[in-house]
Every structure is written in structure tokens, then in C-alpha cells.
Amino acid sequence: MTSQPTPGQTVGPFFHYSLPYDDGPELVGPYDARAVTLHGYLYDGHGDPVPDGLIEIWQVGEAGTVVQETGSLRRDHRTFTGFGRAQTDADGHFRFFTVIPGIDPKRPDVAPFIAVVVLARGLLDKLHTRIYLPGYADLNAADPLLTSLDPAERDTLTATEDGEGSLRHDLRLQGENETVFLAFG
Amino acid sequence: MDDELATQSQITAEIRAAHADYAAGREAGAPAETRTRTDFPPYRSSVLRHPTKDPRHVDPEIIELWSPAFGHSDVAPIEADLTAQHTGEPLGERIVVTGKLLDGEGRPVRRQLIELWQANAGGRYIHKRDRHPAPLDPNFTGTGRLITDDDGTYRFTTIKPGAYPWKNHDNAWRPAHIHFSVFGDSFTQRLITQMYFPGDPLFPLDPIYNSMVDDAARERLVAAYDHDLTSPEWSLGYRWDIVLTGSKATWFERSGEE
């Protein structure tokens, strides 16, 4: 028995009292020795920043395997749960503190990535994308999704290092260098 | 963007034209659109915020076939009752909103996180950017959370939100709605949506509600009034089931077939 899915709707402008929460962007504490900064800007089709966006990330830990620990909403600053949520600020900027996802020991030929959902006022339904890591150049070069894209599209899915322990990844909803968004199945 | 706001009748005409185009396409054999259109110009803010390229179809990887784990350490039971978060009673019509969280095969999605947020009975959000001159209710924040139980059921107690004005066009009013944020068994099922109330006269006027061009798709966002959920001298009751796309089990079966 199959049912039609409930359609999505925009997150609207007034989610800030409900969805963002303390430590939401901190998958690990900012002073954790393992911490890397993952940050970027969310842009609209004019290249203007989107100040009322919400970015969620979901990833494996350093061991490369899926984590099923609770505590994403009330962090104890020790448990890595793999989930993070950040709102964009007035400049359209978002920032997470996390770890680099590791290679799954059972699937050493699969390029690790961070799964992303993008939400914003004006965006009528959620968007999925991925962030691949610059440190996995060899695996990325063989990844089925990345290799199916032209180089400019591929760049929209790969973070760049912009300092020690810092990765930058901008998201563009529309226009030049529009981020590649994903549909599954 | 043009500075002059469209009139309601212009927006309504654009909505009707989009729906008529879709209906004509269906007559000619086009497939049904079960999802919200992200390119829906009557919602003016969507014009620069929708992707122009079709999404790339990919097979989900393992991380995408799982969701974050949320548990009772993340959510307190009181968070499901939006009328009990302050010392006094909020103003307005007390309601129970309940239903089941299901996957595309009709199976319950157990122990997953549902968050909601909404305006108060006067149609105002506790938000510094909400400038609608309706009263703020000191006894109502308008946010709630829970974890679905073992048969996928959720149940919130809250206040029926009021309609509120917005600046999409001249004299624009949103139908009363509650925002829902839902996780499924896999991250591919992540859903943020809005639940509406039956019989709202603002439905044909609202570009966000009408961004689903298919009549049946729109109706899936409207709760049913359920008198069996209504408690004597206490609250009215609404029932609304939420259906997520596919399921992890579906993907595992498919990958097994290949």
C-alpha cells in the first residue's frame, strides 16, 4: 500500500524561535582538537546573501561509519552525533564546527561527503546537496556523481581549504555556479 | 524586483493560470505533480531562490539512508504541550493536533523528531521581525517538539493560530497554519511543511498554499476536524497524518535487486 508523500513548504521567515538551538552548529566543540570549521555563504539568484536560511548537515564520524548517538539537541560536548543545524546570519553566512568524515572501512573506495539540506524563506521546498572534501582528491576523482558533472558543477559540491582547519563551501540557489542539488532514486 | 506591490487580483489570476496550465497538461497526459513547485512566481520571494536546473538523480549513499538519532534526552515531554510552557494560559482556541508519521509504504516512522512552530491566536509570532500590530501573548511562545511513539503517533496540544498579513502583495494574508519539521528513517525523507485548517476562505488567495498545483497534493496539507479528538469543555481536535517519501527499507530492497 503506497501513499502519496506530504508536500514540503517553505520554512518561512519566523523559524528562529523554534529550529535554531544552542550549540546546533557545534558537532564538536570549537576548541576540540579535532574540530574543523565548515563555513560559507548562501546566495540567491542575484548573488545577494540569503539572511533567513537554515542549513543542516549530517555525516559520519572520523571512523567512517554512521553514528546513531542521541543528543544532537542537547549536546554534552563529548558525544559526536553527526548532525548539525545552523541559521544564516545577516550576511548569509553559516558556520559549523565538525570533524572530517572518515572513509568507511568496509567501502574504502567511496568518497566521504557531508549530506546537506538547505531551507530558506522564499525556497518552497527543502533542497538536498552534498559537500565533498578537498582532502580526498583521489577518491573524489573516481566518485560516480562527481565524475558525471562538468568541472564547474563539480566545484559546487567540493569545499575548499581557506586556512588551517577551515573549509569554505558556498551554496548558490540560482544563477552562475548554481549548486548542484540532488534527487534520490 | 519591482517596487510596486501586485494586487490580490493579479496574484490570484497568476495562481489560477498556473493551475489551469497544469490541469490542461494533465488532460493531455502529463504526469501528476505530487510535490511543491519551487518555481512558483506568485510567491515573489521564490523568484530568485529556486534552482533553475533539474536536480541530479543519484543513488543515496549509506549516510543518506540513515537519519540522526533523536531520543528522550533531546526532548522533554512538556515540549509537546504549547499551552503549558508559561505560568498562565495562552489566549485563543485550545486544540489537539495529532496523527501518524508514516513512510511511503504506510509503515509508522517510530521515535523520530517532530518540531513545530506557529503564530499565536492573534496571528503574531514571537519574532523581532514580525511587525504585525497584533498582540503578543505572554503565555505563548509557539514552539513545540516531540519524539513519535512506537506506532508513529504524535500529539501536540496548542492554540489555533490566527491568519496574519505579509508583504508578498497588497493585502496579502496567510491562511492559518502550523509549521512542521519532520525527520524520517533516512535523511532523504527530511521534510519541512505547513499544516492548514479545513475550510479556510484564504486558501484560493495564498501563493504558498497554491504552490502545489495539484488539487490532491494541496489537500494533503489540510488537517481534518475530528470530533472524537475534541474534549468536552477543554479543546477542539484535528487529525493530520504526515507521509514521507519512500523509506530506508525500500532502498535496501532495491539495492538488493540490482
GROMACS .gro file of C-alpha atoms in nm:
model
  443
    1MET     CA    1   0.000   0.000   0.000
    2THR     CA    2   0.171   0.317  -0.111
    3SER     CA    3   0.065   0.667  -0.016
    4GLN     CA    4   0.149   0.996  -0.178
    5PRO     CA    5   0.400   1.199   0.021
    6THR     CA    6   0.307   1.509   0.214
    7PRO     CA    7   0.440   1.803   0.008
    8GLY     CA    8   0.702   2.033   0.154
    9GLN     CA    9   0.654   2.403   0.221
   10THR     CA   10   0.888   2.694   0.282
   11VAL     CA   11   1.039   2.726   0.628
   12GLY     CA   12   0.919   3.090   0.616
   13PRO     CA   13   1.080   3.384   0.795
   14PHE     CA   14   0.985   3.307   1.154
   15PHE     CA   15   1.156   2.977   1.233
   16HIS     CA   16   1.422   3.132   1.456
   17TYR     CA   17   1.241   3.065   1.784
   18SER     CA   18   1.196   2.700   1.705
   19LEU     CA   19   1.458   2.539   1.485
   20PRO     CA   20   1.793   2.700   1.572
   21TYR     CA   21   1.919   2.598   1.913
   22ASP     CA   22   2.223   2.649   2.133
   23ASP     CA   23   2.521   2.455   2.004
   24GLY     CA   24   2.329   2.347   1.692
   25PRO     CA   25   2.628   2.422   1.465
   26GLU     CA   26   2.877   2.254   1.704
   27LEU     CA   27   2.904   1.886   1.615
   28VAL     CA   28   3.219   1.912   1.821
   29GLY     CA   29   3.320   2.200   2.042
   30PRO     CA   30   3.512   2.478   1.866
   31TYR     CA   31   3.814   2.415   2.089
   32ASP     CA   32   3.810   2.039   2.038
   33ALA     CA   33   4.145   1.929   1.899
   34ARG     CA   34   3.966   1.753   1.612
   35ALA     CA   35   3.748   2.049   1.518
   36VAL     CA   36   3.742   2.191   1.168
   37THR     CA   37   3.537   2.494   1.071
   38LEU     CA   38   3.298   2.438   0.784
   39HIS     CA   39   3.156   2.769   0.672
   40GLY     CA   40   3.020   2.952   0.372
   41TYR     CA   41   2.754   3.182   0.235
   42LEU     CA   42   2.408   3.115   0.098
   43TYR     CA   43   2.333   3.326  -0.211
   44ASP     CA   44   2.023   3.393  -0.421
   45GLY     CA   45   2.000   3.434  -0.798
   46HIS     CA   46   2.128   3.792  -0.786
   47GLY     CA   47   2.429   3.686  -0.585
   48ASP     CA   48   2.281   3.853  -0.279
   49PRO     CA   49   2.317   3.679   0.056
   50VAL     CA   50   2.016   3.497   0.198
   51PRO     CA   51   1.990   3.607   0.561
   52ASP     CA   52   1.697   3.382   0.655
   53GLY     CA   53   1.827   3.041   0.555
   54LEU     CA   54   1.876   2.724   0.754
   55ILE     CA   55   2.144   2.468   0.675
   56GLU     CA   56   2.151   2.117   0.818
   57ILE     CA   57   2.439   1.873   0.787
   58TRP     CA   58   2.454   1.500   0.857
   59GLN     CA   59   2.771   1.299   0.833
   60VAL     CA   60   2.974   1.004   0.952
   61GLY     CA   61   3.243   1.050   1.214
   62GLU     CA   62   3.615   1.009   1.177
   63ALA     CA   63   3.578   0.628   1.178
   64GLY     CA   64   3.371   0.649   0.858
   65THR     CA   65   3.067   0.471   0.996
   66VAL     CA   66   2.718   0.603   1.066
   67VAL     CA   67   2.674   0.730   1.421
   68GLN     CA   68   2.346   0.660   1.600
   69GLU     CA   69   2.402   0.856   1.917
   70THR     CA   70   2.126   1.079   2.053
   71GLY     CA   71   2.192   1.418   2.199
   72SER     CA   72   2.203   1.646   1.894
   73LEU     CA   73   1.957   1.888   2.053
   74ARG     CA   74   2.111   1.888   2.400
   75ARG     CA   75   2.479   1.840   2.344
   76ASP     CA   76   2.706   1.712   2.616
   77HIS     CA   77   3.014   1.831   2.421
   78ARG     CA   78   3.158   1.480   2.429
   79THR     CA   79   2.926   1.275   2.209
   80PHE     CA   80   2.956   1.312   1.834
   81THR     CA   81   2.605   1.268   1.687
   82GLY     CA   82   2.678   1.358   1.323
   83PHE     CA   83   2.402   1.617   1.295
   84GLY     CA   84   2.426   1.994   1.291
   85ARG     CA   85   2.193   2.285   1.223
   86ALA     CA   86   2.294   2.645   1.156
   87GLN     CA   87   2.098   2.951   1.051
   88THR     CA   88   2.250   3.203   0.817
   89ASP     CA   89   2.327   3.543   0.964
   90ALA     CA   90   2.256   3.889   0.821
   91ASP     CA   91   2.537   3.834   0.569
   92GLY     CA   92   2.405   3.495   0.460
   93HIS     CA   93   2.691   3.327   0.643
   94PHE     CA   94   2.670   2.990   0.816
   95ARG     CA   95   2.932   2.808   1.020
   96PHE     CA   96   2.972   2.463   1.172
   97PHE     CA   97   3.239   2.305   1.388
   98THR     CA   98   3.277   1.942   1.296
   99VAL     CA   99   3.521   1.665   1.207
  100ILE     CA  100   3.629   1.548   0.864
  101PRO     CA  101   3.415   1.243   0.781
  102GLY     CA  102   3.629   0.933   0.760
  103ILE     CA  103   3.644   0.658   0.499
  104ASP     CA  104   3.412   0.366   0.569
  105PRO     CA  105   3.650   0.072   0.631
  106LYS     CA  106   3.406  -0.160   0.452
  107ARG     CA  107   3.391   0.067   0.148
  108PRO     CA  108   3.738   0.217   0.111
  109ASP     CA  109   3.673   0.326  -0.248
  110VAL     CA  110   3.376   0.552  -0.167
  111ALA     CA  111   3.444   0.925  -0.134
  112PRO     CA  112   3.319   1.057   0.201
  113PHE     CA  113   3.092   1.362   0.196
  114ILE     CA  114   2.871   1.566   0.423
  115ALA     CA  115   2.498   1.541   0.344
  116VAL     CA  116   2.325   1.880   0.339
  117VAL     CA  117   1.969   2.008   0.346
  118VAL     CA  118   1.906   2.374   0.254
  119LEU     CA  119   1.596   2.562   0.368
  120ALA     CA  120   1.510   2.931   0.339
  121ARG     CA  121   1.231   3.181   0.325
  122GLY     CA  122   1.137   3.203  -0.042
  123LEU     CA  123   1.253   2.848  -0.105
  124LEU     CA  124   0.931   2.647  -0.128
  125ASP     CA  125   1.076   2.304  -0.053
  126LYS     CA  126   1.393   2.164   0.103
  127LEU     CA  127   1.692   2.102  -0.120
  128HIS     CA  128   1.947   1.824  -0.082
  129THR     CA  129   2.311   1.852  -0.177
  130ARG     CA  130   2.648   1.713  -0.069
  131ILE     CA  131   2.979   1.861   0.037
  132TYR     CA  132   3.281   1.660  -0.075
  133LEU     CA  133   3.616   1.718   0.091
  134PRO     CA  134   3.930   1.854  -0.076
  135GLY     CA  135   4.149   1.615   0.122
  136TYR     CA  136   4.006   1.316  -0.064
  137ALA     CA  137   4.114   1.420  -0.414
  138ASP     CA  138   4.183   1.065  -0.532
  139LEU     CA  139   3.850   0.927  -0.415
  140ASN     CA  140   3.667   1.232  -0.548
  141ALA     CA  141   3.829   1.179  -0.888
  142ALA     CA  142   3.662   0.837  -0.906
  143ASP     CA  143   3.328   0.928  -0.749
  144PRO     CA  144   3.034   0.840  -0.975
  145LEU     CA  145   2.841   1.161  -0.902
  146LEU     CA  146   3.137   1.398  -0.927
  147THR     CA  147   3.269   1.241  -1.246
  148SER     CA  148   2.923   1.273  -1.406
  149LEU     CA  149   2.941   1.652  -1.370
  150ASP     CA  150   3.129   1.911  -1.567
  151PRO     CA  151   3.417   2.078  -1.378
  152ALA     CA  152   3.219   2.391  -1.282
  153GLU     CA  153   2.934   2.181  -1.144
  154ARG     CA  154   3.179   1.958  -0.960
  155ASP     CA  155   3.327   2.263  -0.791
  156THR     CA  156   2.986   2.348  -0.646
  157LEU     CA  157   2.997   2.021  -0.450
  158THR     CA  158   3.353   2.039  -0.318
  159ALA     CA  159   3.468   2.250  -0.025
  160THR     CA  160   3.793   2.444  -0.044
  161GLU     CA  161   4.053   2.492   0.228
  162ASP     CA  162   4.073   2.853   0.334
  163GLY     CA  163   4.310   2.825   0.626
  164GLU     CA  164   4.435   2.566   0.867
  165GLY     CA  165   4.141   2.364   0.996
  166SER     CA  166   3.895   2.568   0.794
  167LEU     CA  167   3.685   2.469   0.495
  168ARG     CA  168   3.473   2.704   0.291
  169HIS     CA  169   3.169   2.598   0.095
  170ASP     CA  170   2.924   2.847  -0.058
  171LEU     CA  171   2.574   2.750  -0.165
  172ARG     CA  172   2.404   2.921  -0.459
  173LEU     CA  173   2.031   2.868  -0.501
  174GLN     CA  174   2.031   3.001  -0.856
  175GLY     CA  175   2.235   3.160  -1.131
  176GLU     CA  176   2.601   3.139  -1.217
  177ASN     CA  177   2.766   2.846  -1.039
  178GLU     CA  178   2.428   2.729  -0.913
  179THR     CA  179   2.486   2.450  -0.662
  180VAL     CA  180   2.408   2.103  -0.791
  181PHE     CA  181   2.106   1.981  -0.595
  182LEU     CA  182   2.010   1.617  -0.571
  183ALA     CA  183   1.709   1.393  -0.610
  184PHE     CA  184   1.729   1.037  -0.486
  185GLY     CA  185   1.641   0.715  -0.663
  186MET     CA  186   1.224   4.314  -0.808
  187ASP     CA  187   0.964   4.574  -0.898
  188ASP     CA  188   0.883   4.812  -0.619
  189GLU     CA  189   0.511   4.824  -0.677
  190LEU     CA  190   0.322   4.551  -0.498
  191ALA     CA  191   0.089   4.338  -0.704
  192THR     CA  192  -0.277   4.342  -0.614
  193GLN     CA  193  -0.451   4.037  -0.477
  194SER     CA  194  -0.645   4.002  -0.801
  195GLN     CA  195  -0.318   3.992  -1.001
  196ILE     CA  196  -0.176   3.725  -0.771
  197THR     CA  197  -0.500   3.526  -0.781
  198ALA     CA  198  -0.500   3.542  -1.161
  199GLU     CA  199  -0.141   3.413  -1.172
  200ILE     CA  200  -0.231   3.126  -0.937
  201ARG     CA  201  -0.536   3.034  -1.145
  202ALA     CA  202  -0.334   3.044  -1.466
  203ALA     CA  203  -0.066   2.813  -1.322
  204HIS     CA  204  -0.331   2.570  -1.202
  205ALA     CA  205  -0.517   2.583  -1.535
  206ASP     CA  206  -0.193   2.513  -1.725
  207TYR     CA  207  -0.127   2.216  -1.501
  208ALA     CA  208  -0.484   2.084  -1.543
  209ALA     CA  209  -0.456   2.118  -1.921
  210GLY     CA  210  -0.126   1.931  -1.913
  211ARG     CA  211  -0.287   1.652  -1.712
  212GLU     CA  212  -0.570   1.631  -1.969
  213ALA     CA  213  -0.302   1.591  -2.235
  214GLY     CA  214  -0.136   1.309  -2.040
  215ALA     CA  215   0.129   1.485  -1.831
  216PRO     CA  216   0.216   1.314  -1.502
  217ALA     CA  217   0.073   1.430  -1.170
  218GLU     CA  218   0.293   1.663  -0.966
  219THR     CA  219   0.294   1.535  -0.612
  220ARG     CA  220   0.540   1.792  -0.484
  221THR     CA  221   0.551   2.162  -0.423
  222ARG     CA  222   0.681   2.368  -0.714
  223THR     CA  223   0.991   2.556  -0.611
  224ASP     CA  224   0.948   2.779  -0.917
  225PHE     CA  225   0.618   2.950  -0.835
  226PRO     CA  226   0.631   3.321  -0.926
  227PRO     CA  227   0.312   3.429  -0.742
  228TYR     CA  228   0.524   3.374  -0.428
  229ARG     CA  229   0.752   3.664  -0.514
  230SER     CA  230   1.039   3.567  -0.285
  231SER     CA  231   1.071   3.235  -0.469
  232VAL     CA  232   1.174   3.402  -0.796
  233LEU     CA  233   1.543   3.434  -0.704
  234ARG     CA  234   1.553   3.144  -0.461
  235HIS     CA  235   1.465   2.840  -0.667
  236PRO     CA  236   1.717   2.630  -0.858
  237THR     CA  237   1.685   2.667  -1.235
  238LYS     CA  238   1.843   2.330  -1.314
  239ASP     CA  239   1.673   1.996  -1.261
  240PRO     CA  240   1.806   1.811  -0.959
  241ARG     CA  241   2.069   1.549  -1.034
  242HIS     CA  242   1.936   1.198  -0.971
  243VAL     CA  243   2.170   0.992  -0.756
  244ASP     CA  244   2.153   0.669  -0.561
  245PRO     CA  245   2.158   0.756  -0.193
  246GLU     CA  246   2.477   0.666  -0.012
  247ILE     CA  247   2.473   0.495   0.325
  248ILE     CA  248   2.485   0.815   0.529
  249GLU     CA  249   2.178   0.943   0.340
  250LEU     CA  250   1.987   0.623   0.419
  251TRP     CA  251   2.008   0.695   0.790
  252SER     CA  252   1.876   0.982   0.995
  253PRO     CA  253   2.022   1.139   1.304
  254ALA     CA  254   1.907   0.960   1.619
  255PHE     CA  255   1.689   1.169   1.844
  256GLY     CA  256   1.584   1.040   2.183
  257HIS     CA  257   1.417   1.137   2.503
  258SER     CA  258   1.737   1.303   2.619
  259ASP     CA  259   1.680   1.556   2.341
  260VAL     CA  260   1.318   1.646   2.416
  261ALA     CA  261   1.120   1.692   2.738
  262PRO     CA  262   0.757   1.568   2.746
  263ILE     CA  263   0.629   1.917   2.830
  264GLU     CA  264   0.751   2.042   2.493
  265ALA     CA  265   0.453   1.872   2.324
  266ASP     CA  266   0.212   2.099   2.513
  267LEU     CA  267   0.247   2.455   2.384
  268THR     CA  268  -0.019   2.572   2.631
  269ALA     CA  269   0.183   2.467   2.937
  270GLN     CA  270   0.513   2.644   2.880
  271HIS     CA  271   0.429   2.954   3.083
  272THR     CA  272   0.266   3.028   3.414
  273GLY     CA  273  -0.064   3.143   3.262
  274GLU     CA  274  -0.300   3.009   2.998
  275PRO     CA  275  -0.249   3.136   2.646
  276LEU     CA  276  -0.538   3.312   2.477
  277GLY     CA  277  -0.735   3.155   2.195
  278GLU     CA  278  -0.892   2.829   2.093
  279ARG     CA  279  -0.717   2.533   2.256
  280ILE     CA  280  -0.667   2.244   2.014
  281VAL     CA  281  -0.513   1.900   1.998
  282VAL     CA  282  -0.328   1.818   1.676
  283THR     CA  283  -0.247   1.452   1.634
  284GLY     CA  284  -0.179   1.197   1.366
  285LYS     CA  285   0.068   0.943   1.243
  286LEU     CA  286   0.407   0.982   1.084
  287LEU     CA  287   0.425   0.722   0.805
  288ASP     CA  288   0.660   0.625   0.529
  289GLY     CA  289   0.553   0.588   0.167
  290GLU     CA  290   0.454   0.226   0.228
  291GLY     CA  291   0.226   0.322   0.515
  292ARG     CA  292   0.457   0.197   0.788
  293PRO     CA  293   0.494   0.403   1.106
  294VAL     CA  294   0.808   0.611   1.146
  295ARG     CA  295   0.893   0.545   1.509
  296ARG     CA  296   1.091   0.755   1.754
  297GLN     CA  297   1.166   1.038   1.518
  298LEU     CA  298   1.171   1.408   1.586
  299ILE     CA  299   0.884   1.641   1.500
  300GLU     CA  300   0.921   2.012   1.570
  301LEU     CA  301   0.654   2.274   1.517
  302TRP     CA  302   0.618   2.648   1.535
  303GLN     CA  303   0.331   2.886   1.478
  304ALA     CA  304   0.174   3.226   1.532
  305ASN     CA  305  -0.045   3.292   1.836
  306ALA     CA  306  -0.424   3.326   1.825
  307GLY     CA  307  -0.390   3.687   1.711
  308GLY     CA  308  -0.170   3.589   1.416
  309ARG     CA  309   0.158   3.710   1.562
  310TYR     CA  310   0.488   3.530   1.601
  311ILE     CA  311   0.728   3.592   1.887
  312HIS     CA  312   0.990   3.720   1.648
  313LYS     CA  313   1.160   4.056   1.631
  314ARG     CA  314   1.092   4.083   1.259
  315ASP     CA  315   0.720   4.018   1.294
  316ARG     CA  316   0.583   4.374   1.293
  317HIS     CA  317   0.216   4.281   1.259
  318PRO     CA  318   0.046   4.503   1.520
  319ALA     CA  319  -0.141   4.213   1.677
  320PRO     CA  320  -0.088   4.141   2.046
  321LEU     CA  321   0.195   3.922   2.166
  322ASP     CA  322   0.069   3.663   2.411
  323PRO     CA  323   0.299   3.645   2.716
  324ASN     CA  324   0.179   3.289   2.775
  325PHE     CA  325   0.250   3.156   2.428
  326THR     CA  326   0.585   3.105   2.259
  327GLY     CA  327   0.450   2.891   1.978
  328THR     CA  328   0.718   2.624   1.953
  329GLY     CA  329   0.696   2.255   2.036
  330ARG     CA  330   0.887   1.929   1.996
  331LEU     CA  331   0.830   1.560   2.047
  332ILE     CA  332   0.952   1.216   1.950
  333THR     CA  333   0.696   0.996   1.775
  334ASP     CA  334   0.591   0.693   1.975
  335ASP     CA  335   0.620   0.327   1.882
  336ASP     CA  336   0.331   0.337   1.636
  337GLY     CA  337   0.445   0.662   1.476
  338THR     CA  338   0.186   0.873   1.656
  339TYR     CA  339   0.242   1.234   1.752
  340ARG     CA  340   0.016   1.454   1.964
  341PHE     CA  341   0.051   1.825   2.035
  342THR     CA  342  -0.168   2.049   2.249
  343THR     CA  343  -0.163   2.408   2.127
  344ILE     CA  344  -0.371   2.712   2.031
  345LYS     CA  345  -0.528   2.759   1.690
  346PRO     CA  346  -0.308   3.017   1.516
  347GLY     CA  347  -0.459   3.326   1.356
  348ALA     CA  348  -0.419   3.438   0.997
  349TYR     CA  349  -0.159   3.709   0.952
  350PRO     CA  350  -0.062   3.969   0.693
  351TRP     CA  351   0.259   3.955   0.490
  352LYS     CA  352   0.417   4.165   0.220
  353ASN     CA  353   0.406   3.940  -0.083
  354HIS     CA  354   0.140   4.163  -0.240
  355ASP     CA  355  -0.111   4.425  -0.138
  356ASN     CA  356  -0.348   4.298   0.133
  357ALA     CA  357  -0.181   3.956   0.144
  358TRP     CA  358  -0.288   3.728   0.433
  359ARG     CA  359  -0.159   3.381   0.507
  360PRO     CA  360  -0.421   3.119   0.590
  361ALA     CA  361  -0.384   2.992   0.947
  362HIS     CA  362  -0.115   2.726   0.955
  363ILE     CA  363   0.129   2.538   1.175
  364HIS     CA  364   0.486   2.480   1.053
  365PHE     CA  365   0.606   2.120   1.091
  366SER     CA  366   0.966   1.999   1.077
  367VAL     CA  367   0.997   1.621   1.047
  368PHE     CA  368   1.276   1.365   1.027
  369GLY     CA  369   1.223   1.020   0.879
  370ASP     CA  370   1.420   0.699   0.897
  371SER     CA  371   1.656   0.828   0.631
  372PHE     CA  372   1.792   1.176   0.570
  373THR     CA  373   1.641   1.169   0.218
  374GLN     CA  374   1.299   1.189   0.388
  375ARG     CA  375   1.369   1.517   0.569
  376LEU     CA  376   1.056   1.732   0.545
  377ILE     CA  377   0.954   2.082   0.643
  378THR     CA  378   0.595   2.170   0.566
  379GLN     CA  379   0.285   2.351   0.690
  380MET     CA  380  -0.044   2.213   0.818
  381TYR     CA  381  -0.357   2.410   0.734
  382PHE     CA  382  -0.709   2.410   0.882
  383PRO     CA  383  -1.012   2.289   0.687
  384GLY     CA  384  -1.243   2.533   0.513
  385ASP     CA  385  -1.015   2.837   0.527
  386PRO     CA  386  -1.151   3.113   0.299
  387LEU     CA  387  -0.795   3.235   0.235
  388PHE     CA  388  -0.692   2.917   0.051
  389PRO     CA  389  -0.756   3.036  -0.307
  390LEU     CA  390  -0.572   3.363  -0.239
  391ASP     CA  391  -0.245   3.232  -0.095
  392PRO     CA  392   0.053   3.172  -0.324
  393ILE     CA  393   0.238   2.948  -0.078
  394TYR     CA  394  -0.058   2.713  -0.028
  395ASN     CA  395  -0.114   2.710  -0.404
  396SER     CA  396   0.249   2.627  -0.490
  397MET     CA  397   0.123   2.270  -0.509
  398VAL     CA  398  -0.060   2.287  -0.840
  399ASP     CA  399  -0.231   1.951  -0.794
  400ASP     CA  400  -0.561   1.965  -0.603
  401ALA     CA  401  -0.495   1.637  -0.421
  402ALA     CA  402  -0.143   1.746  -0.323
  403ARG     CA  403  -0.281   2.066  -0.168
  404GLU     CA  404  -0.546   1.875   0.022
  405ARG     CA  405  -0.276   1.661   0.182
  406LEU     CA  406  -0.170   1.966   0.384
  407VAL     CA  407  -0.516   2.025   0.531
  408ALA     CA  408  -0.596   1.864   0.866
  409ALA     CA  409  -0.936   1.708   0.933
  410TYR     CA  410  -1.152   1.829   1.218
  411ASP     CA  411  -1.216   1.521   1.434
  412HIS     CA  412  -1.487   1.549   1.694
  413ASP     CA  413  -1.365   1.229   1.860
  414LEU     CA  414  -1.046   1.416   1.948
  415THR     CA  415  -1.238   1.705   2.093
  416SER     CA  416  -1.257   1.707   2.473
  417PRO     CA  417  -1.567   1.842   2.648
  418GLU     CA  418  -1.517   2.190   2.788
  419TRP     CA  419  -1.145   2.173   2.709
  420SER     CA  420  -1.023   2.159   2.346
  421LEU     CA  421  -1.109   2.100   1.982
  422GLY     CA  422  -0.928   1.829   1.788
  423TYR     CA  423  -0.764   1.794   1.448
  424ARG     CA  424  -0.611   1.491   1.283
  425TRP     CA  425  -0.331   1.510   1.027
  426ASP     CA  426  -0.113   1.224   0.907
  427ILE     CA  427   0.227   1.301   0.756
  428VAL     CA  428   0.362   1.075   0.483
  429LEU     CA  429   0.733   1.082   0.400
  430THR     CA  430   0.881   0.978   0.068
  431GLY     CA  431   0.995   0.618   0.036
  432SER     CA  432   1.178   0.452   0.319
  433LYS     CA  433   1.512   0.306   0.407
  434ALA     CA  434   1.371  -0.045   0.364
  435THR     CA  435   1.269   0.041   0.007
  436TRP     CA  436   1.623   0.145  -0.078
  437PHE     CA  437   1.771  -0.166   0.078
  438GLU     CA  438   1.530  -0.386  -0.121
  439ARG     CA  439   1.611  -0.200  -0.439
  440SER     CA  440   1.984  -0.220  -0.391
  441GLY     CA  441   1.939  -0.591  -0.318
  442GLU     CA  442   1.766  -0.639  -0.651
  443GLU     CA  443   2.038  -0.478  -0.853
   0.00000   0.00000   0.00000
